[in-house]
Amino acid sequence: MQDFLAMTLSGQFPEPQQGQQHGFAWHWLAEGVLELTPVQDYHKVVVLSAGIHGNETAPIELLNQLCADLFAGKLVLQVRLLIIFGNPEAMRQGQRYLNADLNRMFMGGVSEFTESAETARAKGLEQLVQQFMQHSDPQAIRLHYDLHTAIRASRFPTFGLLPYKSEPFDPEFLSSLEAADLDALVHHQSLGRTFSQLTAETCQASSCTLELGKALPFGCNDLSQFQATDTMLRSVVANQPLPPRGKTSAMRQFQVQYSLLKQHDDFKLYLSDDAPNFTVFEQGELLCTQQQQETRVQHTQEWILFPNPNVQKGLRAGLMLTEDTGA
Ligand SMILES: [Zn+2]
């Protein structure tokens, strides 16, 4: 398994489909899904996923290299690990998705979409991840890092999105996000339909969607930009102490306050198309209009994330955040 990515992109699968080397047993479970179990006891169960959006190539390459180093014995596996390339067909075509966004299909979201290869993949991944967790040591800490890159530029180049979780996140997991040099952390306050929400809610995992810069084609990524995340993930997988945070500034903490919903075709967002994520608005500023109804900023300041006025009617055209200043 020197190149799990090349194998996945070519549509091939390993023969035999399981084996053992360098102190772990591996099992190819499905296209783009590889399970690795250390021979020795483990205390953590980790899911690393990338390519849920097929054109977000840098994290896919990062994960592939990590996998290759495990199989080459350069990195010692000390956790039970599930490696996932989320949407192989979209990866082959260099598209975010083919029919609809896979990362809106978990937690029952699949029922709102016409059946497609992607709805089938969402169901398949859901089952594989849950089986993987159920077959793991029940005492082990459960972690999930879902790796992405954003479509647009961002005032905070790297950031994490924590799904809603009624129980606290594992403290070491939160430290790992510090160690990844994230600039900001966004806390959801209600259930979503993302892959990280699925593992947080149904597998009791501490989960995060990581947005690691901007999407570029395969081979065009400067992976050094992703160094801190890579180093952090390698220390998690090898169960070694986390690297120190390389940035002098602390992670900024944001709460999702509400979504801008596109309910009518005349929806207009008062933001330029190239405005970065985390563009800030002041109280009273106009955010959007539809059917003569205005939505204005309510808090002293609000930050916009993932603005997209071109979504289909009924979908989210942006997330509005407030900052936790600790006051
Ligand atoms: Zn993505």
mmCIF file of C-alpha atoms in Angstrom, residues 68-238:
data_model
loop_
_atom_site.group_PDB
_atom_site.id
_atom_site.type_symbol
_atom_site.label_atom_id
_atom_site.label_comp_id
_atom_site.label_asym_id
_atom_site.label_seq_id
_atom_site.Cartn_x
_atom_site.Cartn_y
_atom_site.Cartn_z
ATOM 1 C CA ALA A 68 2.601 5.406 2.854
ATOM 2 C CA ASP A 69 4.912 6.141 5.805
ATOM 3 C CA LEU A 70 2.969 3.724 8.022
ATOM 4 C CA PHE A 71 3.308 0.975 5.398
ATOM 5 C CA ALA A 72 6.998 1.789 4.948
ATOM 6 C CA GLY A 73 7.589 1.536 8.699
ATOM 7 C CA LYS A 74 8.728 5.185 8.877
ATOM 8 C CA LEU A 75 5.819 6.045 11.148
ATOM 9 C CA VAL A 76 4.871 3.667 13.978
ATOM 10 C CA LEU A 77 1.149 3.054 14.363
ATOM 11 C CA GLN A 78 -0.010 3.186 18.010
ATOM 12 C CA VAL A 79 -3.754 3.776 17.505
ATOM 13 C CA ARG A 80 -6.513 1.927 15.715
ATOM 14 C CA LEU A 81 -6.943 3.900 12.529
ATOM 15 C CA LEU A 82 -9.459 4.273 9.728
ATOM 16 C CA ILE A 83 -8.194 6.128 6.656
ATOM 17 C CA ILE A 84 -10.893 7.420 4.303
ATOM 18 C CA PHE A 85 -10.832 9.044 0.879
ATOM 19 C CA GLY A 86 -14.404 10.264 0.931
ATOM 20 C CA ASN A 87 -15.533 10.697 -2.665
ATOM 21 C CA PRO A 88 -13.194 8.826 -5.063
ATOM 22 C CA GLU A 89 -15.299 9.464 -8.193
ATOM 23 C CA ALA A 90 -15.327 13.226 -7.538
ATOM 24 C CA MET A 91 -11.568 13.035 -6.829
ATOM 25 C CA ARG A 92 -11.017 11.405 -10.247
ATOM 26 C CA GLN A 93 -12.936 14.192 -11.938
ATOM 27 C CA GLY A 94 -11.400 16.981 -9.853
ATOM 28 C CA GLN A 95 -14.848 18.099 -8.728
ATOM 29 C CA ARG A 96 -16.154 19.104 -5.311
ATOM 30 C CA TYR A 97 -19.000 16.640 -5.906
ATOM 31 C CA LEU A 98 -20.827 15.085 -8.859
ATOM 32 C CA ASN A 99 -24.533 15.354 -8.012
ATOM 33 C CA ALA A 100 -24.746 16.867 -4.567
ATOM 34 C CA ASP A 101 -22.567 17.776 -1.598
ATOM 35 C CA LEU A 102 -21.612 14.609 0.306
ATOM 36 C CA ASN A 103 -20.931 16.651 3.425
ATOM 37 C CA ARG A 104 -24.639 17.540 3.757
ATOM 38 C CA MET A 105 -25.805 13.933 3.591
ATOM 39 C CA PHE A 106 -24.937 12.510 6.998
ATOM 40 C CA MET A 107 -27.204 12.333 10.059
ATOM 41 C CA GLY A 108 -30.226 11.566 7.869
ATOM 42 C CA GLY A 109 -29.499 14.382 5.416
ATOM 43 C CA VAL A 110 -29.366 11.804 2.636
ATOM 44 C CA SER A 111 -33.185 11.640 2.541
ATOM 45 C CA GLU A 112 -33.348 15.169 1.137
ATOM 46 C CA PHE A 113 -31.408 14.296 -1.995
ATOM 47 C CA THR A 114 -32.265 12.342 -5.139
ATOM 48 C CA GLU A 115 -30.548 8.949 -5.084
ATOM 49 C CA SER A 116 -27.099 9.028 -6.653
ATOM 50 C CA ALA A 117 -23.635 7.532 -6.263
ATOM 51 C CA GLU A 118 -23.099 10.136 -3.551
ATOM 52 C CA THR A 119 -26.146 9.227 -1.478
ATOM 53 C CA ALA A 120 -24.986 5.582 -1.701
ATOM 54 C CA ARG A 121 -21.486 6.614 -0.634
ATOM 55 C CA ALA A 122 -22.816 8.597 2.340
ATOM 56 C CA LYS A 123 -24.771 5.566 3.553
ATOM 57 C CA GLY A 124 -21.783 3.292 2.973
ATOM 58 C CA LEU A 125 -19.364 5.541 4.856
ATOM 59 C CA GLU A 126 -21.821 5.940 7.721
ATOM 60 C CA GLN A 127 -22.022 2.162 8.104
ATOM 61 C CA LEU A 128 -18.276 1.567 7.767
ATOM 62 C CA VAL A 129 -17.363 4.212 10.341
ATOM 63 C CA GLN A 130 -19.945 3.010 12.837
ATOM 64 C CA GLN A 131 -18.848 -0.627 12.441
ATOM 65 C CA PHE A 132 -15.229 0.415 12.848
ATOM 66 C CA MET A 133 -16.073 2.202 16.098
ATOM 67 C CA GLN A 134 -18.265 -0.643 17.397
ATOM 68 C CA HIS A 135 -15.508 -3.181 16.775
ATOM 69 C CA SER A 136 -12.935 -1.059 18.637
ATOM 70 C CA ASP A 137 -11.998 -1.236 22.321
ATOM 71 C CA PRO A 138 -14.935 0.481 24.107
ATOM 72 C CA GLN A 139 -12.520 2.108 26.582
ATOM 73 C CA ALA A 140 -10.486 3.827 23.874
ATOM 74 C CA ILE A 141 -10.784 7.564 23.195
ATOM 75 C CA ARG A 142 -12.428 8.251 19.830
ATOM 76 C CA LEU A 143 -11.149 10.991 17.518
ATOM 77 C CA HIS A 144 -12.066 12.095 14.005
ATOM 78 C CA TYR A 145 -10.224 14.655 11.881
ATOM 79 C CA ASP A 146 -12.034 15.430 8.606
ATOM 80 C CA LEU A 147 -9.605 17.316 6.372
ATOM 81 C CA HIS A 148 -10.747 19.955 3.884
ATOM 82 C CA THR A 149 -9.629 23.075 2.070
ATOM 83 C CA ALA A 150 -11.969 26.041 1.613
ATOM 84 C CA ILE A 151 -13.258 27.327 -1.746
ATOM 85 C CA ARG A 152 -12.485 30.988 -1.010
ATOM 86 C CA ALA A 153 -9.721 32.922 0.665
ATOM 87 C CA SER A 154 -9.965 33.364 4.404
ATOM 88 C CA ARG A 155 -8.961 36.068 6.876
ATOM 89 C CA PHE A 156 -7.962 33.142 9.081
ATOM 90 C CA PRO A 157 -6.197 30.792 6.634
ATOM 91 C CA THR A 158 -6.611 27.610 8.701
ATOM 92 C CA PHE A 159 -9.558 26.940 10.923
ATOM 93 C CA GLY A 160 -11.591 24.156 12.455
ATOM 94 C CA LEU A 161 -15.334 23.591 12.745
ATOM 95 C CA LEU A 162 -16.438 21.690 15.816
ATOM 96 C CA PRO A 163 -19.772 19.911 15.407
ATOM 97 C CA TYR A 164 -22.415 20.301 18.074
ATOM 98 C CA LYS A 165 -21.770 17.900 20.937
ATOM 99 C CA SER A 166 -23.684 17.677 24.213
ATOM 100 C CA GLU A 167 -20.697 16.119 25.988
ATOM 101 C CA PRO A 168 -17.384 17.942 26.310
ATOM 102 C CA PHE A 169 -14.649 17.409 23.749
ATOM 103 C CA ASP A 170 -11.623 15.403 24.833
ATOM 104 C CA PRO A 171 -9.135 17.990 26.226
ATOM 105 C CA GLU A 172 -6.193 16.387 24.463
ATOM 106 C CA PHE A 173 -8.136 16.596 21.216
ATOM 107 C CA LEU A 174 -8.611 20.350 21.713
ATOM 108 C CA SER A 175 -4.876 20.630 22.445
ATOM 109 C CA SER A 176 -4.183 18.846 19.167
ATOM 110 C CA LEU A 177 -6.078 21.586 17.310
ATOM 111 C CA GLU A 178 -3.888 24.207 19.046
ATOM 112 C CA ALA A 179 -0.854 22.196 17.998
ATOM 113 C CA ALA A 180 -2.060 22.188 14.383
ATOM 114 C CA ASP A 181 -1.578 25.978 14.406
ATOM 115 C CA LEU A 182 -5.212 26.642 13.531
ATOM 116 C CA ASP A 183 -6.014 30.350 13.470
ATOM 117 C CA ALA A 184 -9.626 29.955 14.526
ATOM 118 C CA LEU A 185 -12.108 27.444 15.873
ATOM 119 C CA VAL A 186 -15.818 27.671 15.070
ATOM 120 C CA HIS A 187 -18.291 26.015 17.444
ATOM 121 C CA HIS A 188 -21.614 24.804 16.050
ATOM 122 C CA GLN A 189 -24.503 25.094 18.494
ATOM 123 C CA SER A 190 -26.953 22.790 16.746
ATOM 124 C CA LEU A 191 -26.798 19.447 14.936
ATOM 125 C CA GLY A 192 -25.494 19.515 11.380
ATOM 126 C CA ARG A 193 -25.244 16.989 8.571
ATOM 127 C CA THR A 194 -21.514 16.825 8.161
ATOM 128 C CA PHE A 195 -19.278 13.789 8.431
ATOM 129 C CA SER A 196 -17.733 15.135 11.644
ATOM 130 C CA GLN A 197 -21.216 15.601 13.119
ATOM 131 C CA LEU A 198 -21.958 11.937 12.410
ATOM 132 C CA THR A 199 -18.951 10.648 14.359
ATOM 133 C CA ALA A 200 -19.482 13.170 17.181
ATOM 134 C CA GLU A 201 -23.118 12.264 17.614
ATOM 135 C CA THR A 202 -23.261 8.541 16.865
ATOM 136 C CA CYS A 203 -19.741 7.362 17.784
ATOM 137 C CA GLN A 204 -19.058 9.601 20.829
ATOM 138 C CA ALA A 205 -16.003 10.899 19.009
ATOM 139 C CA SER A 206 -14.271 14.212 19.477
ATOM 140 C CA SER A 207 -14.496 15.385 15.874
ATOM 141 C CA CYS A 208 -13.472 18.385 13.837
ATOM 142 C CA THR A 209 -13.749 19.550 10.241
ATOM 143 C CA LEU A 210 -10.394 21.156 9.430
ATOM 144 C CA GLU A 211 -10.212 23.815 6.706
ATOM 145 C CA LEU A 212 -6.573 24.019 5.699
ATOM 146 C CA GLY A 213 -6.201 26.795 3.127
ATOM 147 C CA LYS A 214 -7.494 26.989 -0.418
ATOM 148 C CA ALA A 215 -8.297 24.183 -2.879
ATOM 149 C CA LEU A 216 -5.841 23.623 -5.796
ATOM 150 C CA PRO A 217 -5.480 20.743 -8.341
ATOM 151 C CA PHE A 218 -3.430 17.585 -7.578
ATOM 152 C CA GLY A 219 0.301 18.230 -7.746
ATOM 153 C CA CYS A 220 -0.102 22.023 -7.398
ATOM 154 C CA ASN A 221 -0.173 22.111 -3.610
ATOM 155 C CA ASP A 222 2.570 23.506 -1.450
ATOM 156 C CA LEU A 223 2.289 20.895 1.279
ATOM 157 C CA SER A 224 4.600 22.899 3.570
ATOM 158 C CA GLN A 225 1.560 25.097 4.281
ATOM 159 C CA PHE A 226 0.008 22.070 5.912
ATOM 160 C CA GLN A 227 3.093 21.132 7.924
ATOM 161 C CA ALA A 228 1.705 21.875 11.385
ATOM 162 C CA THR A 229 -1.409 19.784 10.776
ATOM 163 C CA ASP A 230 0.681 16.994 9.293
ATOM 164 C CA THR A 231 3.058 16.977 12.282
ATOM 165 C CA MET A 232 0.126 16.980 14.688
ATOM 166 C CA LEU A 233 -1.654 14.085 12.925
ATOM 167 C CA ARG A 234 1.545 12.060 12.866
ATOM 168 C CA SER A 235 2.038 12.546 16.596
ATOM 169 C CA VAL A 236 -1.581 11.458 17.221
ATOM 170 C CA VAL A 237 -1.212 8.341 15.062
ATOM 171 C CA ALA A 238 2.108 7.420 16.709
#
